[in-house]
Amino acid sequence: MFQKHKDINWILPLIICTVFILCAAIGMLIYLDAFHKFFSPSRLFRAIPPVGPHKSYYWDVEAYAQMAVNPSCKAFYPLWPFIIHNLFHPQTVEQAAHYFLLLSTVIFFITNFVLYGVFKIALQRTYLAFWMMLAYTVNPMAIFRVIGYTESLFSLLSTLFIWVCLPNNKINQDIKLCFLFIITFLMNLTRPILIQIFFATIFTLITIIGLEILKINKYSWHNLLINVQKYHLEIKTTVTIWVASLLGYSVYGSFCFKTRGNFFAPFDDQSLWGRKLGIHLELLLFPKSPLIDIIGLYLPVIILCLSLIFTYYKFTQQQNIISVPKYRIWWSIFYLYPPLLILVYVYHLIKSIKYKINVTKIKLPDYTNNLAVNYIFWFCVYFATAHSLINFFTWDRLMSLGRHTFAIPYFFLGLGYLYRCIPGKIKYQTLLFMSLISAFMLVEQWIRYGQDKWLG
């Protein structure tokens, strides 16, 4: 029995990696330039060079490659090019880009096996861990973890971050905080997440302590102080993450100040891309970018709302109001365009109230109480939501939002935790349907990759 259990830990993630390779192979067979581009150490010769604002050969990898050849301060962060620079010593942008691709692919496969183990420990369900890993690996944004972007390294660091923060992790508290400090420090040298980190940790604490106060139904400064003391480990964890994040950026900011005279040069460079505060309500219906971006806008917010509703009603022992959809396959299709999903659900909710139609409500298990005080669960949900809000309020289009949401593991772990609160097989049916659709979209991504088109 033990040997069989041990074999599954290798076989299931191997199956997941095989499905990803199969999607890549199909895309490369359909468009052979994708194969040559992925495996060639130099740029392909184009008889007709790609033109227009939406075509490039390496995209963001070119900026990282330039930093690997000649370290400099830009909008992009330094750890990824620093590793390539010191490991491979590239002399040209083409060499550096090829090394980025090779190393990111190696990290991709290592991370898949490690993350599957982390998901299994977190969710305590082998079947659910498998399906969540499949959804994470076979989605169109997964391509960014093998073509040289920071998503590969950041996903590995995020996997370690999650593992350290798991509530059923038996690591000594002091050692845990030390590990967490180092990992968070490196994460903040990999990509700009300072705002997301602060948003996620602050609202995680507010949610955990707030739900506890609602549970006892006594609102006073004295009870607030008691709950603050009760969650002293979560507060220590939050402070550790804050300090590590600030120090992580400070290292790069100091380098930017020394080379460019501007401590906040990376933020200023990002503003040159057109980022500025504003509200563009049309993005709620039209992303002005690939469809995956509007899915990335809505799904984290939907998961957050459901998480708050589930934990509130279960933790405070009140009746849940969320009903089970009658035609489940149609609801799965609506996930491809979340605004329609929300409109249809609101319509059925109003209809059931107006005509007093009896609906089947989700019976929340006792496990939901565990989520109410699960730090890493709330962090994952809020971290994904932070990307959605930042993008919505700082850009006139949902540029790269799908990549920020679905190319890293936080959203999927948050969804996995929430799925443990939903009884029955509907969650697996939804994951199967979405994985099939995602596989087709991933094949298309490899074709677009070979055509030097925008991937997200």
CSV table of N, CA, C and O in Angstrom, one decimal, residues 347-425:
chain,number,residue,atom,x,y,z
A,347,TYR,N,-30.1,36.7,-12.6
A,347,TYR,CA,-31.4,36.5,-13.1
A,347,TYR,C,-32.2,35.4,-12.4
A,347,TYR,O,-33.3,35.5,-12.0
A,348,HIS,N,-31.5,34.2,-12.3
A,348,HIS,CA,-32.1,33.0,-11.7
A,348,HIS,C,-32.4,33.3,-10.2
A,348,HIS,O,-33.4,32.8,-9.7
A,349,LEU,N,-31.5,34.0,-9.6
A,349,LEU,CA,-31.7,34.3,-8.1
A,349,LEU,C,-32.9,35.2,-7.9
A,349,LEU,O,-33.8,34.9,-7.1
A,350,ILE,N,-33.1,36.2,-8.8
A,350,ILE,CA,-34.2,37.1,-8.7
A,350,ILE,C,-35.5,36.3,-9.0
A,350,ILE,O,-36.6,36.5,-8.3
A,351,LYS,N,-35.4,35.5,-10.0
A,351,LYS,CA,-36.6,34.7,-10.4
A,351,LYS,C,-37.0,33.7,-9.3
A,351,LYS,O,-38.2,33.6,-9.0
A,352,SER,N,-36.1,33.1,-8.7
A,352,SER,CA,-36.4,32.1,-7.6
A,352,SER,C,-37.0,32.9,-6.4
A,352,SER,O,-37.9,32.3,-5.7
A,353,ILE,N,-36.6,34.1,-6.1
A,353,ILE,CA,-37.1,34.9,-5.0
A,353,ILE,C,-38.5,35.4,-5.3
A,353,ILE,O,-39.5,35.3,-4.5
A,354,LYS,N,-38.7,35.9,-6.6
A,354,LYS,CA,-40.0,36.4,-7.0
A,354,LYS,C,-41.1,35.4,-7.0
A,354,LYS,O,-42.2,35.6,-6.6
A,355,TYR,N,-40.7,34.2,-7.6
A,355,TYR,CA,-41.8,33.2,-7.8
A,355,TYR,C,-41.7,32.1,-6.7
A,355,TYR,O,-42.4,31.1,-6.8
A,356,LYS,N,-40.9,32.3,-5.7
A,356,LYS,CA,-40.7,31.4,-4.5
A,356,LYS,C,-40.4,30.0,-5.0
A,356,LYS,O,-41.0,29.0,-4.6
A,357,ILE,N,-39.4,29.9,-5.9
A,357,ILE,CA,-39.0,28.6,-6.4
A,357,ILE,C,-38.0,28.0,-5.5
A,357,ILE,O,-37.0,28.6,-5.0
A,358,ASN,N,-38.2,26.7,-5.1
A,358,ASN,CA,-37.3,26.0,-4.3
A,358,ASN,C,-36.0,25.7,-5.0
A,358,ASN,O,-36.1,25.1,-6.1
A,359,VAL,N,-34.9,26.1,-4.5
A,359,VAL,CA,-33.6,25.8,-5.2
A,359,VAL,C,-32.7,24.9,-4.2
A,359,VAL,O,-32.9,25.0,-3.0
A,360,THR,N,-31.9,24.1,-4.8
A,360,THR,CA,-31.0,23.3,-4.0
A,360,THR,C,-29.8,24.1,-3.6
A,360,THR,O,-29.0,24.6,-4.4
A,361,LYS,N,-29.6,24.3,-2.3
A,361,LYS,CA,-28.5,25.1,-1.8
A,361,LYS,C,-27.4,24.2,-1.4
A,361,LYS,O,-27.5,23.1,-1.0
A,362,ILE,N,-26.2,24.8,-1.5
A,362,ILE,CA,-25.0,24.0,-1.2
A,362,ILE,C,-24.9,23.8,0.3
A,362,ILE,O,-25.0,24.8,1.1
A,363,LYS,N,-24.8,22.6,0.7
A,363,LYS,CA,-24.6,22.2,2.1
A,363,LYS,C,-23.1,22.3,2.5
A,363,LYS,O,-22.4,21.4,2.1
A,364,LEU,N,-22.8,23.3,3.2
A,364,LEU,CA,-21.4,23.5,3.5
A,364,LEU,C,-20.9,22.5,4.6
A,364,LEU,O,-21.5,22.3,5.7
A,365,PRO,N,-19.7,21.8,4.4
A,365,PRO,CA,-19.2,20.9,5.3
A,365,PRO,C,-18.5,21.7,6.5
A,365,PRO,O,-18.2,22.9,6.4
A,366,ASP,N,-18.2,20.9,7.5
A,366,ASP,CA,-17.5,21.5,8.7
A,366,ASP,C,-16.1,22.0,8.3
A,366,ASP,O,-15.5,22.9,8.9
A,367,TYR,N,-15.5,21.5,7.2
A,367,TYR,CA,-14.2,21.9,6.7
A,367,TYR,C,-14.2,23.4,6.5
A,367,TYR,O,-13.1,24.1,6.6
A,368,THR,N,-15.3,24.0,6.1
A,368,THR,CA,-15.4,25.4,5.9
A,368,THR,C,-14.9,26.3,7.0
A,368,THR,O,-14.3,27.3,6.8
A,369,ASN,N,-15.1,25.8,8.2
A,369,ASN,CA,-14.6,26.5,9.4
A,369,ASN,C,-13.1,26.6,9.4
A,369,ASN,O,-12.5,27.6,9.9
A,370,ASN,N,-12.4,25.6,8.9
A,370,ASN,CA,-10.9,25.6,8.8
A,370,ASN,C,-10.5,26.7,7.9
A,370,ASN,O,-9.4,27.4,8.1
A,371,LEU,N,-11.2,27.0,6.8
A,371,LEU,CA,-10.8,28.0,5.8
A,371,LEU,C,-10.9,29.4,6.5
A,371,LEU,O,-10.1,30.3,6.1
A,372,ALA,N,-11.8,29.6,7.4
A,372,ALA,CA,-12.0,30.9,8.0
A,372,ALA,C,-10.7,31.4,8.6
A,372,ALA,O,-10.5,32.6,8.7
A,373,VAL,N,-9.9,30.5,9.1
A,373,VAL,CA,-8.7,30.9,9.9
A,373,VAL,C,-7.4,30.4,9.2
A,373,VAL,O,-6.3,30.3,9.8
A,374,ASN,N,-7.5,30.1,7.9
A,374,ASN,CA,-6.4,29.5,7.1
A,374,ASN,C,-5.7,30.7,6.4
A,374,ASN,O,-6.2,31.3,5.4
A,375,TYR,N,-4.5,31.0,6.9
A,375,TYR,CA,-3.8,32.2,6.4
A,375,TYR,C,-3.4,32.1,5.0
A,375,TYR,O,-3.6,33.0,4.2
A,376,ILE,N,-2.8,31.0,4.6
A,376,ILE,CA,-2.4,30.9,3.2
A,376,ILE,C,-3.5,30.8,2.2
A,376,ILE,O,-3.4,31.3,1.1
A,377,PHE,N,-4.7,30.3,2.6
A,377,PHE,CA,-5.9,30.3,1.7
A,377,PHE,C,-6.3,31.7,1.4
A,377,PHE,O,-6.4,32.1,0.2
A,378,TRP,N,-6.4,32.5,2.4
A,378,TRP,CA,-6.8,33.9,2.2
A,378,TRP,C,-5.8,34.7,1.5
A,378,TRP,O,-6.1,35.5,0.6
A,379,PHE,N,-4.5,34.4,1.8
A,379,PHE,CA,-3.4,35.1,1.1
A,379,PHE,C,-3.5,34.8,-0.4
A,379,PHE,O,-3.4,35.7,-1.3
A,380,CYS,N,-3.7,33.6,-0.8
A,380,CYS,CA,-3.8,33.2,-2.2
A,380,CYS,C,-4.9,33.9,-2.9
A,380,CYS,O,-4.8,34.4,-4.0
A,381,VAL,N,-6.1,33.9,-2.3
A,381,VAL,CA,-7.3,34.5,-2.9
A,381,VAL,C,-7.1,36.0,-3.0
A,381,VAL,O,-7.4,36.6,-4.1
A,382,TYR,N,-6.6,36.7,-2.0
A,382,TYR,CA,-6.4,38.1,-2.1
A,382,TYR,C,-5.2,38.5,-3.0
A,382,TYR,O,-5.3,39.6,-3.6
A,383,PHE,N,-4.2,37.7,-3.1
A,383,PHE,CA,-3.1,38.0,-4.0
A,383,PHE,C,-3.6,38.0,-5.4
A,383,PHE,O,-3.2,38.9,-6.2
A,384,ALA,N,-4.4,37.0,-5.8
A,384,ALA,CA,-4.9,36.9,-7.1
A,384,ALA,C,-5.9,38.1,-7.4
A,384,ALA,O,-5.9,38.7,-8.5
A,385,THR,N,-6.7,38.4,-6.4
A,385,THR,CA,-7.6,39.5,-6.5
A,385,THR,C,-6.9,40.9,-6.7
A,385,THR,O,-7.3,41.8,-7.4
A,386,ALA,N,-5.7,41.0,-6.0
A,386,ALA,CA,-5.0,42.2,-6.1
A,386,ALA,C,-4.5,42.5,-7.5
A,386,ALA,O,-4.6,43.7,-8.0
A,387,HIS,N,-4.1,41.5,-8.2
A,387,HIS,CA,-3.7,41.7,-9.6
A,387,HIS,C,-4.9,42.2,-10.4
A,387,HIS,O,-4.7,43.1,-11.3
A,388,SER,N,-6.1,41.6,-10.2
A,388,SER,CA,-7.3,42.1,-10.9
A,388,SER,C,-7.6,43.5,-10.7
A,388,SER,O,-7.8,44.3,-11.6
A,389,LEU,N,-7.6,43.9,-9.4
A,389,LEU,CA,-7.9,45.3,-9.1
A,389,LEU,C,-6.8,46.3,-9.6
A,389,LEU,O,-7.2,47.4,-10.1
A,390,ILE,N,-5.6,46.0,-9.4
A,390,ILE,CA,-4.5,46.8,-9.9
A,390,ILE,C,-4.6,47.1,-11.4
A,390,ILE,O,-4.5,48.2,-11.9
A,391,ASN,N,-4.8,46.0,-12.1
A,391,ASN,CA,-4.9,46.1,-13.6
A,391,ASN,C,-6.1,46.9,-14.0
A,391,ASN,O,-6.0,47.8,-14.9
A,392,PHE,N,-7.2,46.7,-13.3
A,392,PHE,CA,-8.5,47.4,-13.7
A,392,PHE,C,-8.4,48.9,-13.4
A,392,PHE,O,-8.9,49.7,-14.2
A,393,PHE,N,-7.7,49.3,-12.3
A,393,PHE,CA,-7.7,50.7,-11.9
A,393,PHE,C,-6.4,51.4,-12.4
A,393,PHE,O,-6.3,52.6,-12.1
A,394,THR,N,-5.6,50.8,-13.1
A,394,THR,CA,-4.3,51.5,-13.6
A,394,THR,C,-4.1,51.4,-15.1
A,394,THR,O,-3.1,51.9,-15.6
A,395,TRP,N,-5.0,50.7,-15.8
A,395,TRP,CA,-4.8,50.6,-17.3
A,395,TRP,C,-6.1,50.7,-18.0
A,395,TRP,O,-7.1,50.4,-17.5
A,396,ASP,N,-6.0,51.1,-19.3
A,396,ASP,CA,-7.2,51.2,-20.1
A,396,ASP,C,-7.5,49.9,-20.8
A,396,ASP,O,-8.4,49.9,-21.7
A,397,ARG,N,-6.8,48.8,-20.5
A,397,ARG,CA,-7.0,47.5,-21.1
A,397,ARG,C,-6.5,46.5,-20.1
A,397,ARG,O,-5.7,46.8,-19.2
A,398,LEU,N,-7.0,45.3,-20.2
A,398,LEU,CA,-6.6,44.2,-19.3
A,398,LEU,C,-5.4,43.5,-19.7
A,398,LEU,O,-5.3,42.3,-19.9
A,399,MET,N,-4.3,44.2,-20.0
A,399,MET,CA,-3.1,43.7,-20.6
A,399,MET,C,-2.4,42.8,-19.6
A,399,MET,O,-2.1,43.1,-18.5
A,400,SER,N,-2.1,41.5,-20.1
A,400,SER,CA,-1.4,40.5,-19.3
A,400,SER,C,-2.0,40.0,-18.0
A,400,SER,O,-1.4,39.3,-17.2
A,401,LEU,N,-3.3,40.4,-17.8
A,401,LEU,CA,-3.9,40.0,-16.5
A,401,LEU,C,-4.1,38.5,-16.4
A,401,LEU,O,-3.9,37.9,-15.3
A,402,GLY,N,-4.4,37.9,-17.5
A,402,GLY,CA,-4.5,36.4,-17.5
A,402,GLY,C,-3.2,35.7,-17.1
A,402,GLY,O,-3.2,34.8,-16.4
A,403,ARG,N,-2.1,36.3,-17.6
A,403,ARG,CA,-0.8,35.7,-17.2
A,403,ARG,C,-0.5,35.9,-15.8
A,403,ARG,O,0.0,35.0,-15.1
A,404,HIS,N,-0.8,37.1,-15.2
A,404,HIS,CA,-0.6,37.4,-13.8
A,404,HIS,C,-1.4,36.5,-12.9
A,404,HIS,O,-1.0,36.2,-11.8
A,405,THR,N,-2.5,36.0,-13.4
A,405,THR,CA,-3.5,35.2,-12.6
A,405,THR,C,-3.2,33.7,-12.7
A,405,THR,O,-3.2,33.0,-11.7
A,406,PHE,N,-3.1,33.3,-14.0
A,406,PHE,CA,-3.1,31.8,-14.2
A,406,PHE,C,-1.8,31.2,-14.5
A,406,PHE,O,-1.7,30.0,-14.6
A,407,ALA,N,-0.7,32.0,-14.6
A,407,ALA,CA,0.6,31.4,-14.8
A,407,ALA,C,1.4,31.1,-13.5
A,407,ALA,O,2.4,30.6,-13.6
A,408,ILE,N,0.8,31.5,-12.4
A,408,ILE,CA,1.4,31.3,-11.1
A,408,ILE,C,0.3,30.5,-10.2
A,408,ILE,O,-0.9,30.6,-10.5
A,409,PRO,N,0.7,29.9,-9.2
A,409,PRO,CA,-0.1,28.9,-8.5
A,409,PRO,C,-1.2,29.5,-7.5
A,409,PRO,O,-2.0,28.7,-7.1
A,410,TYR,N,-1.1,30.7,-7.1
A,410,TYR,CA,-1.9,31.2,-6.0
A,410,TYR,C,-3.4,31.0,-6.3
A,410,TYR,O,-4.2,30.6,-5.4
A,411,PHE,N,-3.9,31.4,-7.4
A,411,PHE,CA,-5.3,31.3,-7.7
A,411,PHE,C,-5.8,29.9,-7.6
A,411,PHE,O,-6.9,29.6,-7.1
A,412,PHE,N,-5.0,29.0,-8.1
A,412,PHE,CA,-5.4,27.6,-8.2
A,412,PHE,C,-5.5,26.9,-6.8
A,412,PHE,O,-6.3,26.1,-6.6
A,413,LEU,N,-4.5,27.3,-5.9
A,413,LEU,CA,-4.6,26.8,-4.6
A,413,LEU,C,-5.8,27.3,-3.9
A,413,LEU,O,-6.5,26.6,-3.2
A,414,GLY,N,-6.1,28.6,-4.0
A,414,GLY,CA,-7.3,29.2,-3.4
A,414,GLY,C,-8.5,28.5,-3.9
A,414,GLY,O,-9.5,28.2,-3.1
A,415,LEU,N,-8.6,28.3,-5.2
A,415,LEU,CA,-9.8,27.6,-5.8
A,415,LEU,C,-9.9,26.2,-5.3
A,415,LEU,O,-11.0,25.7,-4.9
A,416,GLY,N,-8.7,25.5,-5.1
A,416,GLY,CA,-8.7,24.1,-4.6
A,416,GLY,C,-9.3,24.1,-3.2
A,416,GLY,O,-10.1,23.2,-2.8
A,417,TYR,N,-8.8,25.0,-2.3
A,417,TYR,CA,-9.4,25.1,-1.0
A,417,TYR,C,-10.9,25.3,-1.0
A,417,TYR,O,-11.6,24.7,-0.2
A,418,LEU,N,-11.3,26.2,-1.8
A,418,LEU,CA,-12.8,26.5,-1.9
A,418,LEU,C,-13.6,25.3,-2.4
A,418,LEU,O,-14.7,25.0,-1.9
A,419,TYR,N,-13.0,24.6,-3.3
A,419,TYR,CA,-13.7,23.4,-3.8
A,419,TYR,C,-13.9,22.3,-2.8
A,419,TYR,O,-14.8,21.5,-2.9
A,420,ARG,N,-13.1,22.3,-1.7
A,420,ARG,CA,-13.3,21.3,-0.7
A,420,ARG,C,-14.6,21.6,0.1
A,420,ARG,O,-15.1,20.8,0.8
A,421,CYS,N,-15.1,22.8,-0.1
A,421,CYS,CA,-16.4,23.2,0.6
A,421,CYS,C,-17.6,22.9,-0.3
A,421,CYS,O,-18.7,23.0,0.2
A,422,ILE,N,-17.3,22.4,-1.5
A,422,ILE,CA,-18.5,22.1,-2.4
A,422,ILE,C,-18.6,20.6,-2.5
A,422,ILE,O,-17.7,19.9,-3.1
A,423,PRO,N,-19.7,20.0,-2.0
A,423,PRO,CA,-19.8,18.6,-2.0
A,423,PRO,C,-20.2,18.1,-3.4
A,423,PRO,O,-20.6,18.9,-4.3
A,424,GLY,N,-20.0,16.8,-3.7
A,424,GLY,CA,-20.4,16.2,-4.9
A,424,GLY,C,-19.3,16.3,-6.0
A,424,GLY,O,-18.2,16.8,-5.8
A,425,LYS,N,-19.7,15.8,-7.2
A,425,LYS,CA,-18.8,15.7,-8.3
A,425,LYS,C,-18.8,16.9,-9.3
A,425,LYS,O,-18.1,17.0,-10.2
